[in-house]
PDB file of C-alpha atoms in Angstrom:
ATOM      1  CA  UNK T   1     116.626-104.975 200.182  1.00 49.00           C
ATOM      2  CA  UNK T   2     115.199-106.407 202.855  1.00 53.00           C
ATOM      3  CA  UNK T   3     114.612-110.569 203.144  1.00 58.00           C
ATOM      4  CA  UNK T   4     111.195-111.511 202.565  1.00 54.00           C
ATOM      5  CA  UNK T   5     110.848-113.204 206.118  1.00 56.00           C
ATOM      6  CA  UNK T   6     111.762-109.466 207.445  1.00 59.00           C
ATOM      7  CA  UNK T   7     108.911-107.678 205.587  1.00 57.00           C
ATOM      8  CA  UNK T   8     106.420-110.720 206.615  1.00 62.00           C
ATOM      9  CA  UNK T   9     107.435-109.538 210.655  1.00 63.00           C
ATOM     10  CA  UNK T  10     106.938-105.870 209.783  1.00 57.00           C
ATOM     11  CA  UNK T  11     103.402-106.603 208.354  1.00 58.00           C
ATOM     12  CA  UNK T  12     102.656-109.191 211.126  1.00 64.00           C
ATOM     13  CA  UNK T  13     103.590-106.602 213.906  1.00 60.00           C
ATOM     14  CA  UNK T  14     101.376-103.974 212.133  1.00 57.00           C
ATOM     15  CA  UNK T  15      98.400-106.623 211.953  1.00 52.00           C
ATOM     16  CA  UNK T  16      98.923-107.854 215.590  1.00 55.00           C
ATOM     17  CA  UNK T  17      98.806-103.434 216.676  1.00 49.00           C
ATOM     18  CA  UNK T  18      95.942-103.330 214.827  1.00 46.00           C
ATOM     19  CA  UNK T  19      94.831-106.394 216.535  1.00 45.00           C
ATOM     20  CA  UNK T  20      95.813-104.550 220.065  1.00 40.00           C
ATOM     21  CA  UNK T  21      93.982-100.904 218.541  1.00 37.00           C
ATOM     22  CA  UNK T  22      90.834-102.708 217.498  1.00 37.00           C
ATOM     23  CA  UNK T  23      90.169-104.123 220.874  1.00 35.00           C
ATOM     24  CA  UNK T  24      90.726-101.499 223.322  1.00 33.00           C
ATOM     25  CA  UNK T  25      88.343 -98.776 220.666  1.00 33.00           C
ATOM     26  CA  UNK T  26      85.911 -96.679 221.847  1.00 28.00           C
ATOM     27  CA  UNK T  27      82.458 -97.369 221.741  1.00 29.00           C
ATOM     28  CA  UNK T  28      81.218 -96.559 218.295  1.00 32.00           C
ATOM     29  CA  UNK T  29      82.777-100.625 217.353  1.00 26.00           C
ATOM     30  CA  UNK T  30      80.112-101.794 220.193  1.00 32.00           C
ATOM     31  CA  UNK T  31      77.487-102.574 217.374  1.00 33.00           C
ATOM     32  CA  UNK T  32      80.068-105.035 216.052  1.00 33.00           C
ATOM     33  CA  UNK T  33      79.833-108.320 217.165  1.00 41.00           C
ATOM     34  CA  UNK T  34      82.769-110.387 218.362  1.00 49.00           C
ATOM     35  CA  UNK T  35      82.838-114.294 218.895  1.00 57.00           C
ATOM     36  CA  UNK T  36      82.769-114.723 222.745  1.00 60.00           C
ATOM     37  CA  UNK T  37      84.965-116.947 224.308  1.00 63.00           C
ATOM     38  CA  UNK T  38      83.628-119.790 224.425  1.00 69.00           C
ATOM     39  CA  UNK T  39      82.543-119.737 220.697  1.00 88.00           C
ATOM     40  CA  UNK T  40      86.508-119.375 219.527  1.00 95.00           C
ATOM     41  CA  UNK T  41      87.989-122.272 218.219  1.00 97.00           C
ATOM     42  CA  UNK T  42      90.577-123.863 220.679  1.00 98.00           C
ATOM     43  CA  UNK T  43      94.122-124.013 218.235  1.00 98.00           C
ATOM     44  CA  UNK T  44      97.224-126.060 220.129  1.00 98.00           C
ATOM     45  CA  UNK T  45     100.177-126.157 218.804  1.00 98.00           C
ATOM     46  CA  UNK T  46     103.068-128.556 220.504  1.00 98.00           C
ATOM     47  CA  UNK T  47     106.248-127.794 219.275  1.00 98.00           C
ATOM     48  CA  UNK T  48     110.289-127.330 219.217  1.00 98.00           C
ATOM     49  CA  UNK T  49     112.723-124.640 218.173  1.00 98.00           C
ATOM     50  CA  UNK T  50     114.205-126.089 216.179  1.00 97.00           C
ATOM     51  CA  UNK T  51     112.538-128.719 214.532  1.00 97.00           C
ATOM     52  CA  UNK T  52     112.742-127.813 210.996  1.00 96.00           C
ATOM     53  CA  UNK T  53     108.727-128.413 210.131  1.00 96.00           C
ATOM     54  CA  UNK T  54     107.942-126.700 212.998  1.00 98.00           C
ATOM     55  CA  UNK T  55     110.069-123.333 212.494  1.00 98.00           C
ATOM     56  CA  UNK T  56     108.074-123.583 208.929  1.00 97.00           C
ATOM     57  CA  UNK T  57     104.788-124.206 210.342  1.00 98.00           C
ATOM     58  CA  UNK T  58     105.033-121.339 212.379  1.00 98.00           C
ATOM     59  CA  UNK T  59     106.517-118.678 209.430  1.00 98.00           C
ATOM     60  CA  UNK T  60     104.521-119.768 206.760  1.00 97.00           C
ATOM     61  CA  UNK T  61     101.530-121.237 207.534  1.00 97.00           C
ATOM     62  CA  UNK T  62     100.562-120.571 211.505  1.00 97.00           C
ATOM     63  CA  UNK T  63     100.975-116.614 210.031  1.00 96.00           C
ATOM     64  CA  UNK T  64      97.305-117.246 208.046  1.00 95.00           C
ATOM     65  CA  UNK T  65      95.720-116.812 211.178  1.00 95.00           C
ATOM     66  CA  UNK T  66      96.146-113.395 210.990  1.00 93.00           C
ATOM     67  CA  UNK T  67      95.024-112.779 207.244  1.00 87.00           C
ATOM     68  CA  UNK T  68      91.067-111.982 207.176  1.00 85.00           C
ATOM     69  CA  UNK T  69      90.758-111.722 210.880  1.00 87.00           C
ATOM     70  CA  UNK T  70      90.776-115.413 210.897  1.00 94.00           C
ATOM     71  CA  UNK T  71      92.713-115.107 214.535  1.00 95.00           C
ATOM     72  CA  UNK T  72      88.751-113.210 216.298  1.00 94.00           C
ATOM     73  CA  UNK T  73      87.225-116.943 216.325  1.00 96.00           C
ATOM     74  CA  UNK T  74      90.555-118.498 217.612  1.00 97.00           C
ATOM     75  CA  UNK T  75      92.196-119.552 220.721  1.00 97.00           C
ATOM     76  CA  UNK T  76      95.718-119.714 220.112  1.00 98.00           C
ATOM     77  CA  UNK T  77      98.632-121.734 222.869  1.00 98.00           C
ATOM     78  CA  UNK T  78     101.422-122.337 222.130  1.00 98.00           C
ATOM     79  CA  UNK T  79     103.429-124.964 223.798  1.00 98.00           C
ATOM     80  CA  UNK T  80     107.495-125.076 223.431  1.00 98.00           C
ATOM     81  CA  UNK T  81     108.520-128.599 224.495  1.00 98.00           C
ATOM     82  CA  UNK T  82     107.524-131.251 222.173  1.00 97.00           C
ATOM     83  CA  UNK T  83     109.753-134.283 221.989  1.00 97.00           C
ATOM     84  CA  UNK T  84     112.033-133.230 224.467  1.00 96.00           C
ATOM     85  CA  UNK T  85     112.693-135.566 227.117  1.00 94.00           C
ATOM     86  CA  UNK T  86     113.189-135.468 231.439  1.00 91.00           C
ATOM     87  CA  UNK T  87     115.639-138.321 232.848  1.00 86.00           C
ATOM     88  CA  UNK T  88     114.834-139.640 235.632  1.00 79.00           C
ATOM     89  CA  UNK T  89     115.909-137.146 237.931  1.00 77.00           C
ATOM     90  CA  UNK T  90     112.897-135.088 236.897  1.00 71.00           C
ATOM     91  CA  UNK T  91     115.253-132.356 236.542  1.00 76.00           C
ATOM     92  CA  UNK T  92     118.081-133.105 233.648  1.00 87.00           C
ATOM     93  CA  UNK T  93     116.006-132.227 230.089  1.00 93.00           C
ATOM     94  CA  UNK T  94     117.015-133.772 226.511  1.00 94.00           C
ATOM     95  CA  UNK T  95     115.988-131.946 223.430  1.00 95.00           C
ATOM     96  CA  UNK T  96     115.679-133.824 220.322  1.00 94.00           C
ATOM     97  CA  UNK T  97     118.098-131.638 218.528  1.00 94.00           C
ATOM     98  CA  UNK T  98     120.218-130.908 221.362  1.00 94.00           C
ATOM     99  CA  UNK T  99     121.370-128.308 223.729  1.00 95.00           C
ATOM    100  CA  UNK T 100     120.473-125.133 222.129  1.00 96.00           C
ATOM    101  CA  UNK T 101     117.194-126.087 221.079  1.00 97.00           C
ATOM    102  CA  UNK T 102     115.967-126.595 224.937  1.00 97.00           C
ATOM    103  CA  UNK T 103     118.014-123.000 225.580  1.00 98.00           C
ATOM    104  CA  UNK T 104     115.351-121.513 222.527  1.00 98.00           C
ATOM    105  CA  UNK T 105     112.523-123.544 223.989  1.00 98.00           C
ATOM    106  CA  UNK T 106     113.055-121.738 227.116  1.00 98.00           C
ATOM    107  CA  UNK T 107     113.348-118.580 225.359  1.00 98.00           C
ATOM    108  CA  UNK T 108     110.058-118.913 223.849  1.00 98.00           C
ATOM    109  CA  UNK T 109     108.204-119.826 227.113  1.00 98.00           C
ATOM    110  CA  UNK T 110     109.938-117.158 228.976  1.00 98.00           C
ATOM    111  CA  UNK T 111     108.726-114.449 226.163  1.00 98.00           C
ATOM    112  CA  UNK T 112     104.884-116.024 226.311  1.00 98.00           C
ATOM    113  CA  UNK T 113     105.317-115.779 230.284  1.00 98.00           C
ATOM    114  CA  UNK T 114     106.263-112.177 230.518  1.00 98.00           C
ATOM    115  CA  UNK T 115     104.500-110.888 227.449  1.00 98.00           C
ATOM    116  CA  UNK T 116     101.389-113.183 228.035  1.00 97.00           C
ATOM    117  CA  UNK T 117      99.619-111.249 224.951  1.00 96.00           C
ATOM    118  CA  UNK T 118     100.042-112.995 221.104  1.00 96.00           C
ATOM    119  CA  UNK T 119     100.005-109.949 220.052  1.00 93.00           C
ATOM    120  CA  UNK T 120     103.464-109.596 222.316  1.00 95.00           C
ATOM    121  CA  UNK T 121     104.924-112.615 221.908  1.00 98.00           C
ATOM    122  CA  UNK T 122     103.584-114.019 218.356  1.00 98.00           C
ATOM    123  CA  UNK T 123     105.895-111.489 216.169  1.00 98.00           C
ATOM    124  CA  UNK T 124     108.967-112.347 218.133  1.00 98.00           C
ATOM    125  CA  UNK T 125     108.401-116.598 217.915  1.00 98.00           C
ATOM    126  CA  UNK T 126     108.259-115.587 215.088  1.00 98.00           C
ATOM    127  CA  UNK T 127     110.592-113.696 214.285  1.00 98.00           C
ATOM    128  CA  UNK T 128     113.262-115.975 216.397  1.00 98.00           C
ATOM    129  CA  UNK T 129     111.672-119.080 213.710  1.00 98.00           C
ATOM    130  CA  UNK T 130     112.705-117.084 210.805  1.00 98.00           C
ATOM    131  CA  UNK T 131     116.104-117.191 212.050  1.00 98.00           C
ATOM    132  CA  UNK T 132     116.098-120.943 212.350  1.00 98.00           C
ATOM    133  CA  UNK T 133     114.942-120.675 208.756  1.00 97.00           C
ATOM    134  CA  UNK T 134     117.927-118.975 207.758  1.00 97.00           C
ATOM    135  CA  UNK T 135     120.400-121.104 210.250  1.00 95.00           C
ATOM    136  CA  UNK T 136     121.098-117.865 212.066  1.00 97.00           C
ATOM    137  CA  UNK T 137     119.479-119.221 215.115  1.00 97.00           C
ATOM    138  CA  UNK T 138     122.136-118.142 217.571  1.00 97.00           C
ATOM    139  CA  UNK T 139     121.626-114.634 216.894  1.00 98.00           C
ATOM    140  CA  UNK T 140     117.997-114.452 218.435  1.00 98.00           C
ATOM    141  CA  UNK T 141     118.572-111.060 220.262  1.00 98.00           C
ATOM    142  CA  UNK T 142     118.374-109.466 217.519  1.00 98.00           C
ATOM    143  CA  UNK T 143     114.845-110.000 218.005  1.00 98.00           C
ATOM    144  CA  UNK T 144     114.629-107.575 221.170  1.00 98.00           C
ATOM    145  CA  UNK T 145     115.681-104.678 218.415  1.00 97.00           C
ATOM    146  CA  UNK T 146     113.453-105.893 215.359  1.00 97.00           C
ATOM    147  CA  UNK T 147     110.438-105.907 217.606  1.00 97.00           C
ATOM    148  CA  UNK T 148     111.597-102.346 220.335  1.00 96.00           C
ATOM    149  CA  UNK T 149     111.338-104.932 222.875  1.00 97.00           C
ATOM    150  CA  UNK T 150     112.775-104.954 226.350  1.00 96.00           C
ATOM    151  CA  UNK T 151     114.921-107.599 226.715  1.00 97.00           C
ATOM    152  CA  UNK T 152     114.960-107.593 230.376  1.00 98.00           C
ATOM    153  CA  UNK T 153     112.262-109.294 230.993  1.00 96.00           C
ATOM    154  CA  UNK T 154     112.872-112.490 229.425  1.00 98.00           C
ATOM    155  CA  UNK T 155     117.033-112.370 230.809  1.00 98.00           C
ATOM    156  CA  UNK T 156     115.573-112.090 234.089  1.00 98.00           C
ATOM    157  CA  UNK T 157     112.868-115.026 233.524  1.00 98.00           C
ATOM    158  CA  UNK T 158     116.228-117.123 232.456  1.00 98.00           C
ATOM    159  CA  UNK T 159     118.586-116.155 235.066  1.00 97.00           C
ATOM    160  CA  UNK T 160     115.827-116.592 237.525  1.00 97.00           C
ATOM    161  CA  UNK T 161     115.308-119.591 237.001  1.00 95.00           C
ATOM    162  CA  UNK T 162     111.572-118.857 236.200  1.00 98.00           C
ATOM    163  CA  UNK T 163     112.554-120.443 232.698  1.00 97.00           C
ATOM    164  CA  UNK T 164     113.061-123.888 234.282  1.00 95.00           C
ATOM    165  CA  UNK T 165     110.062-123.927 236.032  1.00 96.00           C
ATOM    166  CA  UNK T 166     107.830-122.601 232.955  1.00 97.00           C
ATOM    167  CA  UNK T 167     110.012-125.804 230.957  1.00 96.00           C
ATOM    168  CA  UNK T 168     108.564-127.957 233.683  1.00 95.00           C
ATOM    169  CA  UNK T 169     104.754-126.775 233.091  1.00 97.00           C
ATOM    170  CA  UNK T 170     104.786-127.901 229.471  1.00 97.00           C
ATOM    171  CA  UNK T 171     106.874-130.568 230.341  1.00 96.00           C
ATOM    172  CA  UNK T 172     103.630-131.843 232.110  1.00 96.00           C
ATOM    173  CA  UNK T 173     101.131-130.059 230.008  1.00 97.00           C
ATOM    174  CA  UNK T 174     102.801-131.987 226.704  1.00 97.00           C
ATOM    175  CA  UNK T 175     102.740-135.325 228.616  1.00 95.00           C
ATOM    176  CA  UNK T 176      98.925-134.821 229.632  1.00 97.00           C
ATOM    177  CA  UNK T 177      98.209-134.519 225.939  1.00 97.00           C
ATOM    178  CA  UNK T 178      94.866-137.899 224.825  1.00 97.00           C
ATOM    179  CA  UNK T 179      95.825-138.961 223.023  1.00 96.00           C
ATOM    180  CA  UNK T 180     100.144-138.924 223.146  1.00 96.00           C
ATOM    181  CA  UNK T 181     101.952-136.784 220.494  1.00 96.00           C
ATOM    182  CA  UNK T 182     103.636-138.975 218.262  1.00 95.00           C
ATOM    183  CA  UNK T 183     105.810-135.877 216.790  1.00 96.00           C
ATOM    184  CA  UNK T 184     105.722-132.448 216.140  1.00 97.00           C
ATOM    185  CA  UNK T 185     104.248-130.044 214.712  1.00 98.00           C
ATOM    186  CA  UNK T 186     102.035-131.338 216.951  1.00 98.00           C
ATOM    187  CA  UNK T 187      98.371-129.332 216.049  1.00 98.00           C
ATOM    188  CA  UNK T 188      95.111-130.169 218.129  1.00 98.00           C
ATOM    189  CA  UNK T 189      91.698-128.162 217.201  1.00 98.00           C
ATOM    190  CA  UNK T 190      89.087-128.312 220.076  1.00 97.00           C
ATOM    191  CA  UNK T 191      91.089-131.211 221.594  1.00 96.00           C
ATOM    192  CA  UNK T 192      91.153-133.646 218.589  1.00 97.00           C
ATOM    193  CA  UNK T 193      94.732-133.790 217.080  1.00 98.00           C
ATOM    194  CA  UNK T 194      95.006-132.880 213.109  1.00 97.00           C
ATOM    195  CA  UNK T 195      97.812-135.642 212.318  1.00 96.00           C
ATOM    196  CA  UNK T 196     100.081-135.257 209.154  1.00 94.00           C
ATOM    197  CA  UNK T 197      97.415-133.412 207.679  1.00 95.00           C
ATOM    198  CA  UNK T 198      98.452-130.447 209.990  1.00 96.00           C
ATOM    199  CA  UNK T 199      98.983-127.569 207.293  1.00 95.00           C
ATOM    200  CA  UNK T 200      95.365-127.285 206.522  1.00 94.00           C
ATOM    201  CA  UNK T 201      94.304-126.600 210.257  1.00 96.00           C
ATOM    202  CA  UNK T 202      92.547-123.577 208.757  1.00 96.00           C
ATOM    203  CA  UNK T 203      90.245-125.622 207.528  1.00 94.00           C
ATOM    204  CA  UNK T 204      89.717-127.898 210.602  1.00 96.00           C
ATOM    205  CA  UNK T 205      89.189-124.179 212.190  1.00 96.00           C
ATOM    206  CA  UNK T 206      86.227-122.905 210.089  1.00 95.00           C
ATOM    207  CA  UNK T 207      84.469-126.484 210.541  1.00 94.00           C
ATOM    208  CA  UNK T 208      84.670-125.924 214.200  1.00 96.00           C
ATOM    209  CA  UNK T 209      83.571-122.901 214.649  1.00 95.00           C
ATOM    210  CA  UNK T 210      79.616-122.589 215.977  1.00 93.00           C
ATOM    211  CA  UNK T 211      79.759-118.581 215.996  1.00 91.00           C
ATOM    212  CA  UNK T 212      77.772-117.134 214.086  1.00 87.00           C
ATOM    213  CA  UNK T 213      79.650-114.739 211.654  1.00 86.00           C
ATOM    214  CA  UNK T 214      82.232-116.655 210.079  1.00 88.00           C
ATOM    215  CA  UNK T 215      86.077-114.576 209.295  1.00 90.00           C
ATOM    216  CA  UNK T 216      86.183-114.255 205.033  1.00 86.00           C
ATOM    217  CA  UNK T 217      89.259-116.621 205.102  1.00 87.00           C
ATOM    218  CA  UNK T 218      86.626-119.680 205.394  1.00 89.00           C
ATOM    219  CA  UNK T 219      85.087-118.947 202.751  1.00 84.00           C
ATOM    220  CA  UNK T 220      88.677-119.896 200.727  1.00 79.00           C
ATOM    221  CA  UNK T 221      88.897-122.634 202.563  1.00 74.00           C
ATOM    222  CA  UNK T 222      85.306-124.181 202.958  1.00 65.00           C
ATOM    223  CA  UNK T 223      85.661-126.606 200.193  1.00 55.00           C
ATOM    224  CA  UNK T 224      88.839-128.137 200.903  1.00 50.00           C
ATOM    225  CA  UNK T 225      89.083-131.646 202.576  1.00 52.00           C
ATOM    226  CA  UNK T 226      91.737-133.454 203.860  1.00 49.00           C
ATOM    227  CA  UNK T 227      94.315-135.436 201.583  1.00 50.00           C
ATOM    228  CA  UNK T 228      96.684-138.576 202.097  1.00 51.00           C
ATOM    229  CA  UNK T 229      99.709-137.176 200.473  1.00 49.00           C
ATOM    230  CA  UNK T 230     102.158-140.053 200.065  1.00 43.00           C
ATOM    231  CA  UNK T 231     105.387-138.368 200.755  1.00 57.00           C
ATOM    232  CA  UNK T 232     107.567-138.476 203.823  1.00 68.00           C
ATOM    233  CA  UNK T 233     105.986-136.981 206.667  1.00 76.00           C
ATOM    234  CA  UNK T 234     106.918-133.123 207.236  1.00 90.00           C
ATOM    235  CA  UNK T 235     107.523-133.824 211.186  1.00 94.00           C
ATOM    236  CA  UNK T 236     110.215-134.681 213.713  1.00 95.00           C
ATOM    237  CA  UNK T 237     109.641-138.063 215.147  1.00 91.00           C
ATOM    238  CA  UNK T 238     109.009-138.092 218.959  1.00 82.00           C
ATOM    239  CA  UNK T 239     111.665-140.489 220.278  1.00 68.00           C
ATOM    240  CA  UNK T 240     112.207-141.600 217.138  1.00 51.00           C
ATOM    241  CA  UNK T 241     115.926-140.354 214.995  1.00 53.00           C
ATOM    242  CA  UNK T 242     115.870-141.026 211.361  1.00 50.00           C
ATOM    243  CA  UNK T 243     118.322-140.912 209.316  1.00 52.00           C
ATOM    244  CA  UNK T 244     116.380-137.695 207.702  1.00 50.00           C
ATOM    245  CA  UNK T 245     116.662-136.304 211.659  1.00 54.00           C
ATOM    246  CA  UNK T 246     120.941-136.978 211.704  1.00 58.00           C
ATOM    247  CA  UNK T 247     121.081-135.626 208.493  1.00 61.00           C
ATOM    248  CA  UNK T 248     119.340-132.512 209.032  1.00 54.00           C
ATOM    249  CA  UNK T 249     121.093-132.178 212.801  1.00 55.00           C
ATOM    250  CA  UNK T 250     124.384-132.149 210.532  1.00 61.00           C
ATOM    251  CA  UNK T 251     123.385-129.800 207.996  1.00 58.00           C
ATOM    252  CA  UNK T 252     121.903-127.279 210.903  1.00 51.00           C
ATOM    253  CA  UNK T 253     125.295-128.049 212.949  1.00 53.00           C
ATOM    254  CA  UNK T 254     128.036-127.449 209.399  1.00 63.00           C
ATOM    255  CA  UNK T 255     125.796-124.446 208.911  1.00 54.00           C
ATOM    256  CA  UNK T 256     126.137-123.104 212.290  1.00 50.00           C
ATOM    257  CA  UNK T 257     129.760-123.593 211.831  1.00 57.00           C
ATOM    258  CA  UNK T 258     129.908-121.837 208.488  1.00 56.00           C
ATOM    259  CA  UNK T 259     128.124-118.777 209.779  1.00 48.00           C
ATOM    260  CA  UNK T 260     129.854-118.577 212.283  1.00 53.00           C
ATOM    261  CA  UNK T 261     132.771-118.449 210.482  1.00 59.00           C
ATOM    262  CA  UNK T 262     131.743-115.300 207.709  1.00 54.00           C
TER     263      UNK T 262
END
């Protein structure tokens, strides 16, 4: 029986495919008003591939953008860099969750570059991050087959050094954030960070939208208010390796080792 992430991946691919068909349809749809790019709400996600909270947000929350046509009013931008550091030589990259995170961040950067349409790169990133949640991220290449994608484009990006160039671009972009990011996932709506209320991002999108045709999804979130909950924040902090970070890294390493033996 198919796992829940696999079922969600199939549904996601079907939905974004329908979006593509709708966007290229005949003039019969010309009477339907669509938000202009200036009316759309910008949504930025600054993340790193092996932060468990980033993976959870992408797989369990960000996919809500594709419900009730909410994506029609959103410009989504993904930035796979997060808390990664550049050493003083501006060439050596150090990732918070180890070298494999650096590699997967570059893979996802290449995917965004070679498949610039959201409907093409988001299902791939969703697939990879689903494997992160399952602690099977070293099997990320299976996402090519699952999505019927040609692996050559991403492989060329990685081997040519273009992936490294993309890394540096995302580094500069993340470094330029105002206010500076403190942790990931760092979610920004129309230039304003949501801080620890990032899971409530849809209500912020609906409030920020200035167009005249709200998607049905906004009705569900119109009454939602930000509520501060006294809990350990579900974030990977910038430059801080807490005991929680250490335990997560140990757990990830152990599960990867066990998976490799199976």
